[in-house]
Coordinates of C-alpha atoms in Angstrom, one line a residue:
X232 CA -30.6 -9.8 79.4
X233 CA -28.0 -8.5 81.7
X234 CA -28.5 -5.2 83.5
X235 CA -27.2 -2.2 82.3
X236 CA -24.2 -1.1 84.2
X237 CA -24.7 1.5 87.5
X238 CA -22.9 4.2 85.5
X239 CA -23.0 3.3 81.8
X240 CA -20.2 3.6 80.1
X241 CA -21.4 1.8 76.9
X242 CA -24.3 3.1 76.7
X243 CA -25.7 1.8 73.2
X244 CA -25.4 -1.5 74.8
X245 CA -28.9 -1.2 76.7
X246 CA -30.8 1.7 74.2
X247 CA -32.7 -1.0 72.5
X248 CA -31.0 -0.8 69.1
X249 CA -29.7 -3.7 67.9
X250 CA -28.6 -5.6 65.0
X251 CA -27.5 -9.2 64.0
X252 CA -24.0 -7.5 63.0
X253 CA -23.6 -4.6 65.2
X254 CA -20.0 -5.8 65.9
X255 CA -18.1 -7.8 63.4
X256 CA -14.7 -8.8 64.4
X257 CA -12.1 -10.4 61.9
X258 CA -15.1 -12.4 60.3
X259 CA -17.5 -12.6 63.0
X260 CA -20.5 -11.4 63.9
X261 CA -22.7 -10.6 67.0
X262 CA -25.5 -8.4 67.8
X263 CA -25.2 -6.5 71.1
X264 CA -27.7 -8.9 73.5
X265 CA -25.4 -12.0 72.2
X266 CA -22.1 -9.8 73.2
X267 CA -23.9 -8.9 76.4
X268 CA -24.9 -12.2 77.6
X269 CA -21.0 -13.7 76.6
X270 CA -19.8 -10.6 78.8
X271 CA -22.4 -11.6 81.8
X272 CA -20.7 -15.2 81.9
X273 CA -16.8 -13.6 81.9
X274 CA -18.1 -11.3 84.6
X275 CA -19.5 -14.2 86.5
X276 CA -16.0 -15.6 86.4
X277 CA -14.2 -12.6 87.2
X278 CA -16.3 -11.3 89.8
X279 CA -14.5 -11.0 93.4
X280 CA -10.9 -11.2 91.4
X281 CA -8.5 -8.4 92.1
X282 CA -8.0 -8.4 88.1
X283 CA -8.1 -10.5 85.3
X284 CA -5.8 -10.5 82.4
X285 CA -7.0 -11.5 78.5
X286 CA -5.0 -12.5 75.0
X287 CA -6.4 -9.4 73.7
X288 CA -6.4 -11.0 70.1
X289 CA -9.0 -9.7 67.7
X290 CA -11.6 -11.4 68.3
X291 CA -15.0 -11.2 69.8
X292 CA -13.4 -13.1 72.9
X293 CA -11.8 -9.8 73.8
X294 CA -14.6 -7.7 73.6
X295 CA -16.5 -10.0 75.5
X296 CA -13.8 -9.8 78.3
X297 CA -13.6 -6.3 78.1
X298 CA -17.4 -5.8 78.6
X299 CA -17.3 -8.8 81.2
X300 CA -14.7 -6.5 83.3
X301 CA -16.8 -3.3 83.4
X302 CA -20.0 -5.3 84.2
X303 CA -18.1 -7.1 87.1
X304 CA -16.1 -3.7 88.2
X305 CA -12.7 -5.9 87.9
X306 CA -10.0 -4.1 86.0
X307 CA -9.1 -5.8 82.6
X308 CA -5.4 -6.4 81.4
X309 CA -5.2 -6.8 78.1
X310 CA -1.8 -9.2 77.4
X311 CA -0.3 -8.3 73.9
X312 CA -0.8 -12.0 71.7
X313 CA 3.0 -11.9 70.7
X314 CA 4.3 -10.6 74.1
X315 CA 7.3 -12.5 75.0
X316 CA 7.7 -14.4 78.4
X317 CA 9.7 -12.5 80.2
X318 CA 7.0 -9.8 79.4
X319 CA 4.4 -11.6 80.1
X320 CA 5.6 -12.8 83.2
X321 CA 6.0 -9.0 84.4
X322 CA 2.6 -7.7 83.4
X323 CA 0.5 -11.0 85.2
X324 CA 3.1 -10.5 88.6
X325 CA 2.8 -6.6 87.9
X326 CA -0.9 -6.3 87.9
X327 CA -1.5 -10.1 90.4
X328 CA -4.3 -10.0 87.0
X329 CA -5.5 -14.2 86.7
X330 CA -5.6 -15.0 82.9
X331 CA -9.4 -16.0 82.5
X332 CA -10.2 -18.1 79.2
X333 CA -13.0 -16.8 77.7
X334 CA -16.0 -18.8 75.7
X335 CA -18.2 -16.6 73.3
X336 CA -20.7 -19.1 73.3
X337 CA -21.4 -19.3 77.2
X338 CA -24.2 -16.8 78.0
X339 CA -24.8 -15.6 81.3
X340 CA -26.8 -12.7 83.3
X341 CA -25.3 -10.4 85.3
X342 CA -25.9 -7.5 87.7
X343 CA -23.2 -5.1 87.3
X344 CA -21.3 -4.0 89.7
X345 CA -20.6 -0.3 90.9
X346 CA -17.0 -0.3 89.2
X347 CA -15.0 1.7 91.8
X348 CA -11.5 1.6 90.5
X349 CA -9.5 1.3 87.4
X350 CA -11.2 0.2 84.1
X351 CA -8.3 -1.3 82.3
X352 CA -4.7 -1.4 82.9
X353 CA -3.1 -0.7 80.3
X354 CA 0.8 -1.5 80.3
X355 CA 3.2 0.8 78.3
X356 CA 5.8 0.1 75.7
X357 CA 8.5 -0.1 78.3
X358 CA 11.3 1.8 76.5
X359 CA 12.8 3.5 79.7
X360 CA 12.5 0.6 82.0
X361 CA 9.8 -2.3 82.7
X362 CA 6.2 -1.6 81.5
X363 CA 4.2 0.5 84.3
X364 CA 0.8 -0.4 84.9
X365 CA -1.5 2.7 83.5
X366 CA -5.0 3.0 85.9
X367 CA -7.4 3.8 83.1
X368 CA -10.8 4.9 84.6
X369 CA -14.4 4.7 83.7
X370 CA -15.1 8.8 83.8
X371 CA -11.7 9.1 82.0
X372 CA -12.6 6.8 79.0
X373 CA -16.8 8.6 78.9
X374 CA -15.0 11.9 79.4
X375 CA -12.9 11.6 76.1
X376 CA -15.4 9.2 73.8
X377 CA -18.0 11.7 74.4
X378 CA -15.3 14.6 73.3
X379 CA -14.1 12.6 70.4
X380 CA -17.6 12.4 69.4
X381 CA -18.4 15.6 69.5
X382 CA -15.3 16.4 67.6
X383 CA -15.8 13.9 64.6
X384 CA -19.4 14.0 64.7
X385 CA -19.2 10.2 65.5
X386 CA -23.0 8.9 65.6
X387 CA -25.0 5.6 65.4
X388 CA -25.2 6.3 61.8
X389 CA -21.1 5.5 61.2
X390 CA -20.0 2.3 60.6
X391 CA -16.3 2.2 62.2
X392 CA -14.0 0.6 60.2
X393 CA -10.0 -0.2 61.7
X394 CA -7.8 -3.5 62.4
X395 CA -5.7 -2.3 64.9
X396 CA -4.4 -4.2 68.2
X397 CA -6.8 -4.7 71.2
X398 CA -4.5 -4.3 73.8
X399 CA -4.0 -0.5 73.2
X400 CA -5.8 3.0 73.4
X401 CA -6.2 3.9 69.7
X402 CA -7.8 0.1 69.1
X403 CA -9.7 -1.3 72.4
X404 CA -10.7 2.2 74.1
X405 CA -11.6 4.2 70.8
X406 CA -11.9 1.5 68.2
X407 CA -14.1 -0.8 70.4
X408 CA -15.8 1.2 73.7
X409 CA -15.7 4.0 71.1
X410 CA -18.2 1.8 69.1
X411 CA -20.5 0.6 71.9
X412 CA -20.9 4.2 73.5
X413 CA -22.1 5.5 70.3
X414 CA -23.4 3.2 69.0
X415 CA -21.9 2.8 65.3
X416 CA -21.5 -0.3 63.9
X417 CA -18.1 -1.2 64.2
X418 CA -16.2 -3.5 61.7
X419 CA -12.7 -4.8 62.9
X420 CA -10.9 -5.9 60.2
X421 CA -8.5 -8.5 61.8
X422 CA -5.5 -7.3 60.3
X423 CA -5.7 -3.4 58.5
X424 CA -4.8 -4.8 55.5
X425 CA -5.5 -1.9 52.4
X426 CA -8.1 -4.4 50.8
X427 CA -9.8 -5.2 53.5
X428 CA -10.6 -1.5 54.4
X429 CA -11.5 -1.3 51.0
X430 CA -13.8 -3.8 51.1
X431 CA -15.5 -2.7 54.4
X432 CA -17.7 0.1 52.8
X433 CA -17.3 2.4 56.3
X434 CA -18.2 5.6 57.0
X435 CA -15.4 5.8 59.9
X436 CA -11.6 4.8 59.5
X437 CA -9.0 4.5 62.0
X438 CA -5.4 3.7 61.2
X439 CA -2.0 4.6 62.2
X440 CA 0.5 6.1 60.3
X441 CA 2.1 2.7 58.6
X442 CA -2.1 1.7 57.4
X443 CA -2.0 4.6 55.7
X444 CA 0.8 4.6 53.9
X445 CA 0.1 0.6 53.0
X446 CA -3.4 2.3 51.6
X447 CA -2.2 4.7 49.4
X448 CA 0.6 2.2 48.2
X449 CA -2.9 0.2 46.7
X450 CA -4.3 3.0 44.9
X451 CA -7.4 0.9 44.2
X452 CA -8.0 0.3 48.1
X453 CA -7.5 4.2 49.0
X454 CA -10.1 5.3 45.9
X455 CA -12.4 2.8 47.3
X456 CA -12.3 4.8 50.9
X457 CA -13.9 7.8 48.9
X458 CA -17.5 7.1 50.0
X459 CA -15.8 7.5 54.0
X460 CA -16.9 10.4 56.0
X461 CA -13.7 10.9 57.8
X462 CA -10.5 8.9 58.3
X463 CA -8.8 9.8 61.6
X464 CA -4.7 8.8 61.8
X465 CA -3.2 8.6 65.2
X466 CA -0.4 6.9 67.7
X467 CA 2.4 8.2 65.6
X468 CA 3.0 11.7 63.4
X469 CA 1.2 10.9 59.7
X470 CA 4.1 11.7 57.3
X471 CA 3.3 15.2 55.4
X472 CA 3.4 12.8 52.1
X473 CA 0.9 10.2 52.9
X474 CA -1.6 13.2 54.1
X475 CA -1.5 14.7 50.9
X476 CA -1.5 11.3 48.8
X477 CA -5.0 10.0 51.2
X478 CA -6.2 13.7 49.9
X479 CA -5.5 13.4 46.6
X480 CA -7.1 9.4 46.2
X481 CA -9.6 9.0 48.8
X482 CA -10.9 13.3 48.5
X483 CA -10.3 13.1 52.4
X484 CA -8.2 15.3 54.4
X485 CA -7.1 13.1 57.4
X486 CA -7.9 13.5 61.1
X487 CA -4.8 13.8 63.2
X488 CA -4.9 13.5 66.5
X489 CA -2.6 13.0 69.6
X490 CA -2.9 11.5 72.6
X491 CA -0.9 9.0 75.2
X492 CA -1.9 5.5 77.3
X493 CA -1.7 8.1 80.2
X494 CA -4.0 10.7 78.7
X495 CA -6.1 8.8 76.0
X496 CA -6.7 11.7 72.9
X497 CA -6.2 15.2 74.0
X498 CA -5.6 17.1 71.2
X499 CA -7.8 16.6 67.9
X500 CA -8.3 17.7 64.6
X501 CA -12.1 18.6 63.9
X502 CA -14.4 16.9 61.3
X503 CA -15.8 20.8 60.5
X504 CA -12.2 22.2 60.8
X505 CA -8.9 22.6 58.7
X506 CA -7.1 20.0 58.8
X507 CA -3.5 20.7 57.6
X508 CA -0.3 18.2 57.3
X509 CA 1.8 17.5 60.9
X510 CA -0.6 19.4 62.6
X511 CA -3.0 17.6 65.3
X512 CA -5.5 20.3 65.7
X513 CA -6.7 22.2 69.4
X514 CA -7.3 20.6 72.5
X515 CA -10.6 19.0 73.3
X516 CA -13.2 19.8 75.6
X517 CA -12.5 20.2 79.4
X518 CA -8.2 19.6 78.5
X519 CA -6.2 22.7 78.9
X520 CA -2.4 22.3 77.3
X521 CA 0.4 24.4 77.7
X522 CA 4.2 24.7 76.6
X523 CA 7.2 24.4 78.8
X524 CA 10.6 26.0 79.1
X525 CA 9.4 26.8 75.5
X526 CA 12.3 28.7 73.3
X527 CA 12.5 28.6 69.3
X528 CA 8.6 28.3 69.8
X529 CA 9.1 24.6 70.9
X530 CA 8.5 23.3 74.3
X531 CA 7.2 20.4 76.5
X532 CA 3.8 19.6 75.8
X533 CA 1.8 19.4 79.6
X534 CA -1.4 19.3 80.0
X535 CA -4.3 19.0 82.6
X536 CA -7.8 17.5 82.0
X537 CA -10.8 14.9 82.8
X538 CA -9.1 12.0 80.3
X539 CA -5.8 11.4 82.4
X540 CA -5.2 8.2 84.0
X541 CA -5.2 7.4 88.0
X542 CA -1.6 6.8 88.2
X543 CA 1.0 4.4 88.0
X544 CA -0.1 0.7 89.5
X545 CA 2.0 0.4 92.4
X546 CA 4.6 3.3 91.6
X547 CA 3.7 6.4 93.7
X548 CA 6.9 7.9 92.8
X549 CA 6.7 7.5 89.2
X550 CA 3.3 8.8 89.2
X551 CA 4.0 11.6 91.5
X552 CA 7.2 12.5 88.9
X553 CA 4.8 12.5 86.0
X554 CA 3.5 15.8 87.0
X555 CA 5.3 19.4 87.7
X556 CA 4.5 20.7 91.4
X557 CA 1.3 22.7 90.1
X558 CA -0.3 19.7 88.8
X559 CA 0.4 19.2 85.3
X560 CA 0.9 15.8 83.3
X561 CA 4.2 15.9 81.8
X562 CA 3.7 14.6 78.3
X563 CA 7.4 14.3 77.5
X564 CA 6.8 15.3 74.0
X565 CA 7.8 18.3 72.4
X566 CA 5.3 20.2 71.0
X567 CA 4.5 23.5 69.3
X568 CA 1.5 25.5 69.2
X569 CA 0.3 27.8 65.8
X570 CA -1.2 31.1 66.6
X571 CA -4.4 29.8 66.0
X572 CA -4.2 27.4 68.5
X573 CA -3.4 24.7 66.7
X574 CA -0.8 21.9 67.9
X575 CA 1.9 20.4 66.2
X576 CA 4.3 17.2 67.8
X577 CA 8.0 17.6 67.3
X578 CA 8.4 14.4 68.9
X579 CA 9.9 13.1 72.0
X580 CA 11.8 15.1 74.2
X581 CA 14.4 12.2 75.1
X582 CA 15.0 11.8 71.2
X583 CA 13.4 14.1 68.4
X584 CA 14.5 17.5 70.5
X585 CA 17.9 18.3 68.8
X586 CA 20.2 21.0 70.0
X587 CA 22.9 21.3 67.5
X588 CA 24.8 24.8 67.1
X589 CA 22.6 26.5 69.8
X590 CA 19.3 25.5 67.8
X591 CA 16.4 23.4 68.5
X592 CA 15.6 21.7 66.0
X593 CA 12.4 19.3 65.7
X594 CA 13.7 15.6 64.4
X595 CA 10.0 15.3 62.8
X596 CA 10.4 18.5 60.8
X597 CA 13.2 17.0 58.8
X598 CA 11.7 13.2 58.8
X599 CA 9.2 15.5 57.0
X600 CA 11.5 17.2 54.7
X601 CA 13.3 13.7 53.8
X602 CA 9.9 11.7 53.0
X603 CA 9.2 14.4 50.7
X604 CA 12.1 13.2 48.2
X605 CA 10.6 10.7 46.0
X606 CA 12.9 8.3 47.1
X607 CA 12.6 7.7 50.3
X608 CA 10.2 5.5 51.5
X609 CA 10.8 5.9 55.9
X610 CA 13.3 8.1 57.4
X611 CA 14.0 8.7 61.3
X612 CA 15.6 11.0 62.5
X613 CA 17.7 11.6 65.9
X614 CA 21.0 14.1 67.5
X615 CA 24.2 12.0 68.0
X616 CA 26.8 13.8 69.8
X617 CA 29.0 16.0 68.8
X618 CA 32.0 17.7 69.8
X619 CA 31.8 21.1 67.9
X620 CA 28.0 21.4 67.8
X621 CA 26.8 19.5 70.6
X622 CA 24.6 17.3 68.5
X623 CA 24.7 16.5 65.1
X624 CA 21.5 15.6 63.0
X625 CA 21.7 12.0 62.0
X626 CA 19.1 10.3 59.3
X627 CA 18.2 6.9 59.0
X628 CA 16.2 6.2 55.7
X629 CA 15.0 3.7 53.5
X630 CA 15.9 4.5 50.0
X631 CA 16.9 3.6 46.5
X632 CA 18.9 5.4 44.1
X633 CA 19.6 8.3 46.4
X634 CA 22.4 9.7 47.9
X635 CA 23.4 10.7 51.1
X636 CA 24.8 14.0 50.0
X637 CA 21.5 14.8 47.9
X638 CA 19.0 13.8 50.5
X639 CA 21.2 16.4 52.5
X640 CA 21.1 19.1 49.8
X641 CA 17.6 18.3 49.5
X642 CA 16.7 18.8 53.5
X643 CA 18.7 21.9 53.3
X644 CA 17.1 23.6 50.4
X645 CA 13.7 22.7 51.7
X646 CA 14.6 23.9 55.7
X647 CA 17.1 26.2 57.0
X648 CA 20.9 24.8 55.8
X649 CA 21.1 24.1 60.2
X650 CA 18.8 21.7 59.9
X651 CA 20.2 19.6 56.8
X652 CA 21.5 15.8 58.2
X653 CA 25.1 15.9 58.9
X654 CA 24.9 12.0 58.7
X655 CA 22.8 9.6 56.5
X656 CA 22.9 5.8 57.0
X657 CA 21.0 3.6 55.1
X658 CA 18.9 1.0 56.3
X659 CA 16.7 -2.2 55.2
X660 CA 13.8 -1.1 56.9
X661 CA 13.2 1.1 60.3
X662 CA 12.7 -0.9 63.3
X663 CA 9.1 -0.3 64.8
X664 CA 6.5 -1.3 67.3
X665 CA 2.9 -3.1 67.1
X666 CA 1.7 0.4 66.2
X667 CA 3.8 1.1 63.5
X668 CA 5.7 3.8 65.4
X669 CA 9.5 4.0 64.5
X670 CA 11.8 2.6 67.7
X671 CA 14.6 5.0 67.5
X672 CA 16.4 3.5 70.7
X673 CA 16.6 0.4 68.5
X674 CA 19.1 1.9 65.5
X675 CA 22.1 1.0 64.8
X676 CA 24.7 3.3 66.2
X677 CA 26.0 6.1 64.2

């Protein structure tokens, strides 16, 4: 069998304890000595390469890759299946990665490496420019699965259920090295289809906001999630609605979290604590958070901590303008912080911070207030400009038999009237990304 790594990361990967199905991945199967020795042949490949890029589909291929790359100390780029070329093309030149095939069958040993630099490199969305390259380190990804054990009381007892992409944090770094530090068994579902969840008998779910409203949609699926011991929600705000609807069919409260490719999970909810709608609980161990320019009780969210990335790949300057002069990330999100300590995301500071009439006003607040209305199935919300007020709020929902003028008496009766919509267009469906999270650059104009 391969040799542990120098400074093991996934530790449960050389404690002895092993099954025939510690990992199954859309189907398939593998105990952790068959997903070692299929890592030990990628590493053998990959070994002496600056990086190595993988069609992070979900499959055991990925993981294999993954593991291959921290037993070799080569960063791994995981390439989005249904990237485009031109993206693509970026992210391979970006990163000088080679795309290594992978065979699950091949088995090979290998001595791991030391592991110097960057873990992953993880490429982000791209909305303000090209994707950047995120460093993603080994101490940064231990530093934060060990906190987000600690605060969901993750063990080798859970079974970890999800089906979300391999190419980002909340899937590959939680949903898989999550698994093989702590050892739980981890079932990815291939797609996170309601039924399938269902039908995974976990202790351990992870979805995204769009999962979870597909779940309680199948009221049969979300009952069957009862037996879970905690469902965390993540990479987008969980609308106040499908919080209470997951409480009131599965008897579960949700886990909110929040966190950024940058950063991985900062702030979390706690298994033994409150959890309360829109709110995404204190910071974890070791992260210290703080809020800028803060008026109205709103602010930028910064924060400083052992889960932040090494920088920018090749972009001193954009790594150097993440962070204010006394050494704090710069989140970009807006955020706002109860007097308990607990945090709550507005949204993002380039579109969900509205200042309309000399108010700030939160565009999440009143995407709240609109999916409230029985109505309304998604609802986005952004400031247009304005010539009397600066900014006007504008709502994009999808709806049926609603008004514009109700959802706007509705959002005013339920928040101050200054936050009502001034605007409501009406809309198919909300354009969104692989995550689920709404792309507001990409609406239609007002």
């Amino acid at each position: 069998m391969p040799q542990p790594p120098a400074a093991p990361l996934l530790t449960a990967l050389h404690e002895g304890r092993d099954r025939a199905d510690a990992l199954t991945v859309d189907g398939r199967s593998c105990s952790y000595a068959e997903l070692l020795g299929a890592a030990g042949a990628v590493a053998r490949r990959a070994a002496g390469t600056k990086a190595f890029a993988v069609e992070a589909t979900a499959s055991l291929e990925t993981v294999a890759a993954v593991v291959g790359g921290l037993l070799a100390g080569v960063p791994v780029v995981p390439l989005a299946p249904d990237a485009g070329p031109a993206e693509r093309e970026h992210v391979l030149r970006d990163s000088g990665a080679e795309l290594l095939p992978v065979d699950f069958a091949e088995r090979a040993d290998f001595t791991a490496a030391p592991g110097e630099g960057a873990a992953l490199v993880l490429y982000t969305s791209g909305t303000t420019g090209p994707p950047k390259g995120v460093l993603v380190s080994r101490a940064a990804i231990a530093a934060d699965l060990d906190a987000l054990a600690a605060a969901w009381e993750w063990t080798a007892d859970d079974t970890l259920v999800h089906g979300l992409p391999l190419f980002h944090v909340h899937g590959l770094v939680l949903g898989v090295l999550g698994a093989l530090r702590t050892g739980s068994r981890l079932v990815h579902t291939g797609r996170p289809a309601p039924r399938a969840y269902a039908a995974a008998g976990g202790t351990l779910y992870f979805g995204v906001p769009t999962v979870w409203h597909r779940v309680v949609r199948d009221e049969a699926a979300a009952r069957a999630l009862s037996g879970a011991r905690l469902l965390v929600s993540g990479s987008a705000p969980l609308p106040a609605p499908v919080f209470r609807d997951l409480l009131a069919l599965t008897g579960q409260a949700p886990v909110e979290r929040y966190g950024m490719t940058e950063t991985l999970i900062t702030v979390s909810a706690r298994a033994a604590g409150e959890r309360r709608p829109g709110a995404v609980g204190t910071p974890l161990p070791g992260v210290r958070t703080r809020i800028a320019e803060s008026a109205d009780g709103i602010g930028e969210l910064q924060l400083t901590g052992p889960t932040l990335f090494d920088g920018y790949l090749g972009r001193p300057e954009a790594t150097a303008a993440s962070y204010t002069a006394d050494g704090w990330f710069r989140t970009g999100d807006i955020a706002a912080v109860d007097d308990d300590g607990t945090h709550r995301i507005v949204g993002r500071a380039s579109t969900d911070l509205i200042k309309s009439g000399g108010y700030r006003i939160g565009a999440g607040e009143v995407e709240n207030a609109l999916l409230d209305h029985p109505a309304v199935r998604e609802a986005a919300v952004v400031g247009a400009p304005h010539t009397d007020l600066g900014q006007q709020i504008v709502a994009y929902v999808v709806a049926d038999g609603v008004t514009a003028a109700e959802l706007t008496d509705f959002v005013a009766a339920r928040l101050s009237v200054h936050k009502r919509p001034r605007t409501v267009r009406f809309l198919s469906e909300l354009p969104r990304n692989a995550m689920g999270k709404p792309q507001k650059k990409l609406l239609p104009p007002v």
